[in-house]
Amino acid sequence: MSIVRNSLAVVAASAVLALTSACGGGADKVALCTETTKAMTDYASAMASAGTNFDAFNQAGTDLATKLKEIAGKADGDLQSALTKFGESFGELKVDPKDPSAATKVGDFAKKVTEASTAFASACA
């Protein structure tokens, strides 16, 4: 299951980079972008701390999804939509090391997160 763990770490790091580069626009957007970037950084730290504890991985995703939905509630328009999709992506991911399709699910998750981070970057520009 290390491929799943490594894939999740790469996806999280990529999302943090995309969010960091997307911070632009008005003061409200910058504040929301900064808050989102912090939430992603906290998620990456929680994943790193989880080690091989997949329950902790899943909880980190649930916590991030909750935080992103909270931030989305402060936004409007495209930014709100992008944050909501971003949160849904993380909320849907549940890693079960006994599931033979776990690696495929991570691939699907990576695609959703990439799409969501692109939408977020566009909304924050």
Tab-separated table of C-alpha atoms in Angstrom:
chain	number	residue	atom	x	y	z
A	1	MET	CA	0.000	0.000	0.000
A	2	SER	CA	3.006	2.300	-0.080
A	3	ILE	CA	2.118	3.240	-3.667
A	4	VAL	CA	-1.252	4.489	-2.425
A	5	ARG	CA	0.362	6.440	0.405
A	6	ASN	CA	3.009	7.916	-1.898
A	7	SER	CA	0.394	8.821	-4.503
A	8	LEU	CA	-1.684	10.631	-1.894
A	9	ALA	CA	1.367	12.552	-0.715
A	10	VAL	CA	2.204	13.635	-4.277
A	11	VAL	CA	-1.386	14.720	-4.927
A	12	ALA	CA	-1.471	16.754	-1.715
A	13	ALA	CA	1.871	18.418	-2.464
A	14	SER	CA	0.769	19.250	-6.011
A	15	ALA	CA	-2.460	20.756	-4.745
A	16	VAL	CA	-0.594	22.927	-2.217
A	17	LEU	CA	1.683	24.215	-4.988
A	18	ALA	CA	-1.278	24.940	-7.256
A	19	LEU	CA	-3.066	26.793	-4.487
A	20	THR	CA	-0.011	28.819	-3.539
A	21	SER	CA	0.466	29.989	-7.109
A	22	ALA	CA	-3.242	30.817	-7.445
A	23	CYS	CA	-3.347	33.524	-4.773
A	24	GLY	CA	-4.429	36.609	-6.649
A	25	GLY	CA	-7.416	38.862	-7.087
A	26	GLY	CA	-9.095	40.988	-4.453
A	27	ALA	CA	-8.405	40.981	-0.730
A	28	ASP	CA	-11.246	38.546	-0.011
A	29	LYS	CA	-9.930	36.080	-2.574
A	30	VAL	CA	-6.398	36.350	-1.225
A	31	ALA	CA	-7.643	35.707	2.324
A	32	LEU	CA	-9.665	32.676	1.217
A	33	CYS	CA	-6.758	31.395	-0.861
A	34	THR	CA	-4.425	31.769	2.097
A	35	GLU	CA	-6.891	29.951	4.352
A	36	THR	CA	-7.252	27.169	1.782
A	37	THR	CA	-3.497	26.851	1.370
A	38	LYS	CA	-3.124	26.528	5.155
A	39	ALA	CA	-5.811	23.836	5.221
A	40	MET	CA	-3.958	21.917	2.492
A	41	THR	CA	-0.647	22.298	4.319
A	42	ASP	CA	-2.270	21.013	7.512
A	43	TYR	CA	-3.641	18.076	5.508
A	44	ALA	CA	-0.207	17.262	4.114
A	45	SER	CA	1.211	17.343	7.655
A	46	ALA	CA	-1.550	15.074	8.939
A	47	MET	CA	-0.842	12.632	6.119
A	48	ALA	CA	2.858	12.644	6.922
A	49	SER	CA	2.080	11.984	10.586
A	50	ALA	CA	-0.319	9.169	9.715
A	51	GLY	CA	2.445	6.863	8.535
A	52	THR	CA	0.715	3.641	7.562
A	53	ASN	CA	-2.407	4.346	9.615
A	54	PHE	CA	-5.077	4.512	6.910
A	55	ASP	CA	-7.750	5.467	9.432
A	56	ALA	CA	-5.706	8.601	10.125
A	57	PHE	CA	-5.391	9.196	6.342
A	58	ASN	CA	-9.142	8.929	5.961
A	59	GLN	CA	-9.750	11.222	8.923
A	60	ALA	CA	-7.340	13.810	7.479
A	61	GLY	CA	-9.344	13.773	4.237
A	62	THR	CA	-12.625	14.135	6.103
A	63	ASP	CA	-11.212	17.007	8.168
A	64	LEU	CA	-9.936	18.757	5.038
A	65	ALA	CA	-13.261	18.288	3.271
A	66	THR	CA	-15.049	19.870	6.218
A	67	LYS	CA	-12.612	22.797	6.293
A	68	LEU	CA	-12.879	23.388	2.534
A	69	LYS	CA	-16.671	23.386	2.709
A	70	GLU	CA	-16.440	25.896	5.567
A	71	ILE	CA	-14.182	28.145	3.476
A	72	ALA	CA	-16.515	27.731	0.475
A	73	GLY	CA	-19.314	29.102	2.641
A	74	LYS	CA	-17.379	32.379	2.856
A	75	ALA	CA	-16.882	32.600	-0.915
A	76	ASP	CA	-19.167	33.182	-3.847
A	77	GLY	CA	-19.370	32.436	-7.556
A	78	ASP	CA	-16.626	30.407	-9.208
A	79	LEU	CA	-14.488	30.403	-6.084
A	80	GLN	CA	-17.280	28.907	-4.003
A	81	SER	CA	-17.923	26.261	-6.642
A	82	ALA	CA	-14.228	25.380	-6.918
A	83	LEU	CA	-13.806	25.094	-3.147
A	84	THR	CA	-16.923	22.964	-2.865
A	85	LYS	CA	-15.644	20.577	-5.561
A	86	PHE	CA	-12.241	20.507	-3.909
A	87	GLY	CA	-13.819	19.587	-0.578
A	88	GLU	CA	-16.022	16.939	-2.143
A	89	SER	CA	-12.975	15.316	-3.750
A	90	PHE	CA	-11.248	14.912	-0.413
A	91	GLY	CA	-14.439	13.879	1.337
A	92	GLU	CA	-15.038	11.048	-1.123
A	93	LEU	CA	-11.607	9.463	-0.739
A	94	LYS	CA	-11.557	6.557	1.673
A	95	VAL	CA	-8.474	4.367	1.560
A	96	ASP	CA	-8.964	0.723	2.488
A	97	PRO	CA	-5.711	-1.250	2.266
A	98	LYS	CA	-7.724	-4.454	1.846
A	99	ASP	CA	-9.465	-3.096	-1.250
A	100	PRO	CA	-7.673	-4.356	-4.384
A	101	SER	CA	-8.891	-1.321	-6.315
A	102	ALA	CA	-7.354	1.193	-3.876
A	103	ALA	CA	-4.667	2.288	-6.333
A	104	THR	CA	-7.316	2.902	-9.010
A	105	LYS	CA	-9.363	4.953	-6.570
A	106	VAL	CA	-6.317	7.067	-5.788
A	107	GLY	CA	-5.855	7.652	-9.523
A	108	ASP	CA	-9.463	8.766	-9.835
A	109	PHE	CA	-9.003	10.973	-6.779
A	110	ALA	CA	-5.854	12.521	-8.270
A	111	LYS	CA	-7.794	13.398	-11.421
A	112	LYS	CA	-10.606	15.024	-9.434
A	113	VAL	CA	-8.171	16.991	-7.283
A	114	THR	CA	-6.277	18.170	-10.355
A	115	GLU	CA	-9.514	19.360	-11.949
A	116	ALA	CA	-10.610	21.033	-8.719
A	117	SER	CA	-7.258	22.761	-8.185
A	118	THR	CA	-7.339	24.044	-11.790
A	119	ALA	CA	-10.820	25.460	-11.202
A	120	PHE	CA	-9.625	26.964	-7.917
A	121	ALA	CA	-6.602	28.571	-9.575
A	122	SER	CA	-8.833	30.049	-12.256
A	123	ALA	CA	-11.318	31.380	-9.678
A	124	CYS	CA	-8.548	32.899	-7.563
A	125	ALA	CA	-6.776	34.634	-10.433
